[in-house]
Amino acid sequence: MRIYYAPLEGLTDAIYRRVHRATFGGVEKYFMPFVSPSTSLSFTSRQQADIDPRENAGMPAVPQVLCKDAGLFLEMAKLLRDAGYTEVNLNLGCPSGTVTAKGKGAAMLKAPETLSRFLDEVYSKSPLPVSLKTRCGYFSPDEWPRLLDLFLCYPIHEWILHPRTWREAYSGVPHRDFFFEAAAKAPFPVVYNGDLFRASECREMEKFSLMLGRGLAVNPALAQEAQGGEPLTLESLRLFHDRLYREYLKWWPEKAVIGRMHGVMYYLTQAVDCPAPARRALKKSTTVDEYADAARRVFSESTLARDIHFTPPGNR
Ligand SMILES: Cc1cc2nc3c(=O)[nH]c(=O)nc-3n(C[C@H](O)[C@H](O)[C@H](O)COP(=O)(O)O)c2cc1C
């Protein structure tokens, strides 16, 4: 079974990816959260650090670009090739309002003719193999047949499909039948992404390549467990947390570290049954001392949840 770690903007940065790889196995490639190049090809210092090849040395990490201008995409692909990357991923699935308002990400699925012109140029000129990460439509699943036919025309390096529309965002159930159709028809590799939160669910799809996002964010041992390795333990969860926290403290200002660790713990605490007072102390912590104390309490007072999986916010 081949498993990739999905890009999760605001979570799976270079530090996170390195610590994950040092602590757990089972992930063949890590897809980086998107960079959205401006015409000057300048980046925020965070984005710069994330795609810096020195930060990803020895890591199977794939950069992802969010862009609606083919010329800019090609410039970016050249830059990444010169930095030593061997693949670039194009984001055609991001549902965020700030992204789609600019006509990027999932919004590109709305206009198949424009998308075709964009992909014609990208695939005829890219200096690197281009993989795609897409949804199955914008407004409606009825758009799928046309999009499928469109994508089948290109030499896609790998097609990662999250079979929900933009409108569906993360709600409802992914249209797996669309994925099966794509996998049956495509002459290139197709990767399934969406709502695989337990090892048993991954095994049901084991004949396909899989990309896992929120499931791995909650259970960082999920990929290794799905492939017959060690399941998560409270000790490995704590080790992962402590390593991550130490690494962020080495490189980031304290305030930024606390903000990021709250984001990390939003997911990791779903893997444990944690008494309410410890959970509250964690939520309230704003300084490194408070945070370190609260995190220690969480790990010493919790037990591992019996059925570890991601639960969407509305259902918690
Ligand atoms: C917090 C968050 C950040 C995300 N950032 C990105 C991103 O930068 N690029 C991208 O292609 N998808 C991004 N996604 C989508 C995920 O990569 C993935 O497609 C989605 O979570 C469905 O997979 P899952 O059910 O395994 O989580 C993000 C999703 C979440 C929840």
Coordinates of C-alpha atoms and ligand atoms in Angstrom, one line a residue:
M1 CA 0.0 0.0 0.0
R2 CA 1.4 3.4 -0.9
I3 CA 0.4 6.2 1.4
Y4 CA 1.1 10.0 1.1
Y5 CA 0.7 12.7 3.7
A6 CA -1.7 15.4 2.4
P7 CA -0.8 19.0 2.5
L8 CA -2.4 20.7 5.5
E9 CA -1.7 24.4 5.4
G10 CA -1.0 25.7 8.9
L11 CA 0.1 22.3 10.2
T12 CA 2.4 20.1 8.0
D13 CA 5.3 22.5 7.5
A14 CA 8.9 21.4 7.1
I15 CA 9.5 21.1 10.9
Y16 CA 6.3 19.0 11.3
R17 CA 7.2 16.8 8.3
R18 CA 10.8 16.1 9.6
V19 CA 9.6 15.3 13.1
H20 CA 6.8 13.0 11.7
R21 CA 9.3 11.1 9.6
A22 CA 11.7 10.8 12.5
T23 CA 9.0 9.3 14.7
F24 CA 6.6 7.3 12.5
G25 CA 6.9 5.4 9.3
G26 CA 4.6 4.5 6.5
V27 CA 4.5 7.7 4.5
E28 CA 6.1 7.5 1.1
K29 CA 5.7 11.2 0.1
Y30 CA 4.8 14.3 2.0
F31 CA 3.0 16.9 -0.1
M32 CA 3.8 20.5 1.1
P33 CA 1.0 23.0 1.8
F34 CA 0.6 25.3 -1.2
V35 CA 2.7 28.3 -2.1
S36 CA 0.9 30.9 -4.1
P37 CA 3.5 32.8 -6.1
S38 CA 3.1 36.5 -6.8
T39 CA 4.3 37.9 -10.1
S40 CA 7.6 38.8 -8.5
L41 CA 8.0 35.2 -7.3
S42 CA 8.6 36.5 -3.8
F43 CA 7.4 34.5 -0.8
T44 CA 6.7 35.1 2.9
S45 CA 9.6 34.0 5.1
R46 CA 7.5 31.0 6.3
Q47 CA 6.8 29.9 2.7
Q48 CA 10.5 30.4 1.8
A49 CA 11.6 28.3 4.8
D50 CA 9.1 25.6 3.9
I51 CA 10.2 25.1 0.3
D52 CA 13.9 25.7 1.0
P53 CA 15.6 22.4 -0.2
R54 CA 17.9 22.5 2.8
E55 CA 14.8 22.2 5.1
N56 CA 13.7 19.2 3.1
A57 CA 17.0 17.4 2.6
G58 CA 16.6 13.6 2.6
M59 CA 12.8 14.0 2.7
P60 CA 10.5 12.8 0.0
A61 CA 8.7 16.1 -0.1
V62 CA 6.7 17.4 -3.1
P63 CA 6.1 21.2 -3.4
Q64 CA 2.6 22.3 -4.2
V65 CA 1.8 25.4 -6.3
L66 CA -1.5 27.3 -6.3
C67 CA -1.7 29.5 -9.3
K68 CA -4.0 30.4 -12.2
D69 CA -1.4 31.9 -14.5
A70 CA 0.4 29.3 -16.6
G71 CA 3.4 31.5 -17.2
L72 CA 3.8 32.0 -13.5
F73 CA 3.4 28.3 -12.8
L74 CA 6.1 27.5 -15.3
E75 CA 8.5 30.1 -13.7
M76 CA 7.8 28.5 -10.4
A77 CA 8.4 25.0 -11.7
K78 CA 11.8 26.1 -13.1
L79 CA 12.7 27.6 -9.7
L80 CA 11.7 24.3 -8.0
R81 CA 13.6 22.2 -10.6
D82 CA 16.8 24.4 -10.0
A83 CA 16.3 23.9 -6.3
G84 CA 16.5 20.1 -6.9
Y85 CA 12.9 19.0 -6.7
T86 CA 11.8 16.3 -9.1
E87 CA 8.0 16.8 -9.1
V88 CA 5.6 19.7 -8.7
N89 CA 2.0 19.4 -7.6
L90 CA -0.7 21.8 -8.9
N91 CA -3.5 22.7 -6.5
L92 CA -6.9 22.6 -8.3
G93 CA -8.9 21.8 -5.2
C94 CA -8.6 24.4 -2.4
P95 CA -12.1 25.4 -1.4
S96 CA -11.2 28.4 0.8
G97 CA -13.1 31.5 0.0
T98 CA -10.0 33.7 -0.1
V99 CA -8.5 31.4 -2.7
T100 CA -11.5 30.8 -4.9
A101 CA -12.4 34.5 -4.9
K102 CA -9.2 35.0 -6.9
G103 CA -10.2 32.3 -9.3
K104 CA -7.6 29.9 -8.0
G105 CA -7.8 26.4 -6.5
A106 CA -11.2 24.7 -6.8
A107 CA -12.5 27.8 -8.7
M108 CA -10.5 26.6 -11.8
L109 CA -12.8 23.7 -12.1
K110 CA -15.7 26.1 -12.8
A111 CA -14.4 27.1 -16.3
P112 CA -13.3 23.9 -18.2
E113 CA -12.2 25.8 -21.3
T114 CA -10.0 28.2 -19.4
L115 CA -8.7 25.2 -17.4
S116 CA -7.9 23.4 -20.6
R117 CA -5.9 26.3 -22.0
F118 CA -4.0 26.5 -18.8
L119 CA -3.2 22.8 -18.7
D120 CA -2.2 22.8 -22.4
E121 CA 0.5 25.3 -21.6
V122 CA 1.6 23.7 -18.3
Y123 CA 1.9 20.2 -19.7
S124 CA 3.6 21.2 -23.0
K125 CA 6.2 23.3 -21.2
S126 CA 6.8 22.2 -17.6
P127 CA 10.4 21.4 -16.8
L128 CA 9.1 19.0 -14.1
P129 CA 6.5 16.2 -14.0
V130 CA 3.2 17.8 -12.8
S131 CA 0.9 16.0 -10.5
L132 CA -2.6 17.4 -9.8
K133 CA -4.7 17.6 -6.7
T134 CA -8.4 18.2 -7.6
R135 CA -12.0 17.9 -6.4
C136 CA -14.7 16.3 -8.6
G137 CA -16.6 19.5 -9.5
Y138 CA -17.3 23.0 -8.3
F139 CA -21.1 23.4 -7.8
S140 CA -22.3 20.0 -8.6
P141 CA -21.3 16.3 -9.0
D142 CA -22.9 16.6 -12.5
E143 CA -19.7 18.4 -13.6
W144 CA -17.7 15.2 -13.1
P145 CA -18.0 13.5 -16.5
R146 CA -16.8 16.6 -18.3
L147 CA -13.9 17.1 -15.9
L148 CA -12.9 13.5 -16.1
D149 CA -12.7 13.7 -19.9
L150 CA -10.7 16.8 -19.6
F151 CA -8.1 15.4 -17.2
L152 CA -7.7 12.2 -19.2
C153 CA -6.2 14.3 -22.1
Y154 CA -3.1 15.2 -20.1
P155 CA 0.1 13.3 -19.2
I156 CA -0.6 13.7 -15.5
H157 CA 2.3 12.5 -13.3
E158 CA -0.2 11.5 -10.6
W159 CA -3.8 12.6 -10.1
I160 CA -4.9 13.0 -6.5
L161 CA -8.6 13.1 -6.3
H162 CA -10.7 14.2 -3.3
P163 CA -14.1 13.3 -4.8
R164 CA -16.1 16.1 -3.3
T165 CA -17.2 19.3 -5.0
W166 CA -16.2 22.8 -3.9
R167 CA -19.8 23.3 -2.6
E168 CA -19.6 20.1 -0.6
A169 CA -16.3 21.3 1.0
Y170 CA -15.8 18.6 3.7
S171 CA -19.4 17.6 4.3
G172 CA -21.3 14.5 3.3
V173 CA -19.6 11.4 1.9
P174 CA -17.0 11.5 -0.8
H175 CA -18.1 10.2 -4.2
R176 CA -15.9 7.1 -4.3
D177 CA -17.6 5.8 -7.4
F178 CA -16.1 8.8 -9.3
F179 CA -12.6 7.8 -8.0
F180 CA -13.1 4.2 -9.1
E181 CA -14.1 5.4 -12.5
A182 CA -11.0 7.6 -12.8
A183 CA -8.8 4.8 -11.6
A184 CA -10.3 2.4 -14.2
K185 CA -10.0 4.9 -17.1
A186 CA -6.8 6.8 -16.4
P187 CA -3.5 5.7 -18.1
F188 CA -1.7 7.4 -15.3
P189 CA -1.7 6.8 -11.5
V190 CA -4.7 8.0 -9.6
V191 CA -4.5 8.5 -5.8
Y192 CA -7.6 8.5 -3.5
N193 CA -8.0 11.2 -0.9
G194 CA -10.9 11.8 1.5
D195 CA -12.1 10.7 4.9
L196 CA -9.8 7.8 5.6
F197 CA -9.4 8.0 9.3
R198 CA -8.9 4.4 10.5
A199 CA -6.4 1.7 9.5
S200 CA -9.3 -0.6 8.6
E201 CA -10.7 2.1 6.2
C202 CA -7.3 2.4 4.6
R203 CA -7.0 -1.4 4.2
E204 CA -10.4 -1.5 2.4
M205 CA -8.8 0.7 -0.3
E206 CA -5.4 -1.0 -0.2
K207 CA -5.2 -1.7 -3.9
F208 CA -5.0 2.0 -4.5
S209 CA -2.5 4.7 -3.6
L210 CA -3.9 6.8 -0.8
M211 CA -3.4 10.3 0.5
L212 CA -4.3 10.9 4.2
G213 CA -4.7 14.3 5.8
R214 CA -6.8 14.8 8.9
G215 CA -6.6 11.1 9.8
L216 CA -2.8 11.3 10.1
A217 CA -3.1 14.7 11.9
V218 CA -5.1 12.9 14.6
N219 CA -3.2 9.6 14.5
P220 CA 0.3 10.2 13.3
A221 CA 0.9 6.4 13.3
L222 CA -2.1 5.8 10.9
A223 CA 0.0 5.2 7.8
Q224 CA 2.4 2.8 9.6
E225 CA -0.5 0.9 11.3
A226 CA -2.4 0.6 8.0
Q227 CA 0.6 -1.2 6.6
G228 CA 0.9 -3.7 9.4
G229 CA 3.3 -1.6 11.6
E230 CA 2.9 -0.5 15.3
P231 CA -0.3 1.2 16.1
L232 CA -0.3 4.5 18.0
T233 CA 0.6 4.3 21.7
L234 CA 0.3 7.0 24.3
E235 CA 4.1 7.0 24.5
S236 CA 4.7 7.5 20.8
L237 CA 2.0 10.2 20.7
R238 CA 3.8 12.0 23.6
L239 CA 7.2 11.5 22.0
F240 CA 5.9 13.0 18.7
H241 CA 4.4 16.0 20.6
D242 CA 7.5 16.6 22.7
R243 CA 9.9 16.5 19.7
L244 CA 7.6 18.8 17.7
Y245 CA 7.3 21.3 20.6
R246 CA 11.1 21.3 21.1
E247 CA 11.8 21.9 17.4
Y248 CA 9.4 24.8 17.1
L249 CA 10.9 26.4 20.2
K250 CA 14.3 26.2 18.6
W251 CA 13.2 28.1 15.5
W252 CA 10.1 30.2 16.2
P253 CA 9.2 33.0 18.6
E254 CA 7.3 31.7 21.6
K255 CA 4.0 33.2 20.7
A256 CA 4.1 31.6 17.3
V257 CA 5.0 28.3 18.9
I258 CA 2.0 28.4 21.3
G259 CA -0.3 29.2 18.4
R260 CA 1.0 26.4 16.3
M261 CA 0.9 23.9 19.1
H262 CA -2.7 24.7 19.8
G263 CA -3.4 23.8 16.2
V264 CA -1.4 20.6 16.5
M265 CA -3.2 19.6 19.7
Y266 CA -6.6 20.3 18.1
Y267 CA -5.9 17.1 16.2
L268 CA -3.7 15.1 18.6
T269 CA -6.2 15.4 21.5
Q270 CA -8.8 13.6 19.4
A271 CA -6.6 10.5 19.8
V272 CA -7.0 10.4 23.6
D273 CA -9.7 10.4 26.2
C274 CA -8.7 13.4 28.3
P275 CA -10.3 14.7 31.5
A276 CA -12.1 18.0 31.0
P277 CA -9.9 20.0 33.5
A278 CA -6.7 19.1 31.6
R279 CA -8.3 19.9 28.3
R280 CA -9.4 23.3 29.7
A281 CA -5.9 24.1 31.1
L282 CA -4.5 23.3 27.6
K283 CA -7.1 25.6 25.9
K284 CA -6.4 28.5 28.3
S285 CA -2.6 28.3 28.1
T286 CA -0.9 31.3 26.5
T287 CA 2.7 31.2 27.7
V288 CA 5.3 28.4 27.2
D289 CA 5.2 27.6 30.9
E290 CA 1.5 27.2 31.0
Y291 CA 1.5 25.3 27.7
A292 CA 4.2 22.9 28.8
D293 CA 2.4 22.2 32.1
A294 CA -1.0 21.7 30.4
A295 CA 0.5 19.4 27.7
R296 CA 2.2 17.3 30.4
R297 CA -1.1 17.0 32.2
V298 CA -2.9 16.0 29.0
F299 CA -0.5 13.1 28.4
S300 CA -0.2 11.9 32.0
E301 CA -4.0 12.1 32.7
S302 CA -5.3 10.7 29.4
T303 CA -5.7 7.2 28.0
L304 CA -5.6 6.4 24.3
A305 CA -9.0 6.5 22.7
R306 CA -10.4 3.1 21.8
D307 CA -11.6 4.1 18.4
I308 CA -9.1 6.8 17.2
H309 CA -10.4 8.8 14.3
F310 CA -11.0 12.4 13.1
T311 CA -14.3 13.9 14.1
P312 CA -15.5 17.0 12.2
P313 CA -16.1 20.1 14.4
G314 CA -19.9 20.0 14.3
N315 CA -20.0 16.4 15.5
R316 CA -17.7 16.7 18.6
Ligands
LIG1 C1 -6.4 22.6 7.7 C2 -6.3 22.1 6.3 C3 -5.4 22.6 5.4 C4 -5.3 22.2 4.1 N1 -4.3 22.7 3.3 C5 -4.2 22.2 2.0 C6 -3.2 22.7 1.1 O1 -2.4 23.5 1.4 N2 -3.2 22.1 -0.2 C7 -4.1 21.2 -0.6 O2 -4.1 20.7 -1.7 N3 -5.1 20.7 0.3 C8 -5.1 21.2 1.5 N4 -6.1 20.7 2.4 C9 -6.9 19.6 1.9 C10 -6.3 18.3 2.4 O3 -5.0 18.1 1.7 C11 -7.1 17.0 2.0 O4 -7.4 17.0 0.6 C12 -8.5 17.1 2.8 O5 -8.2 17.3 4.1 C13 -9.2 15.7 2.6 O6 -8.4 14.7 3.0 P1 -8.6 14.0 4.5 O7 -10.1 13.6 4.6 O8 -7.7 12.8 4.5 O9 -8.3 15.0 5.5 C14 -6.2 21.2 3.7 C15 -7.1 20.7 4.6 C16 -7.2 21.1 5.9 C17 -8.2 20.5 6.8

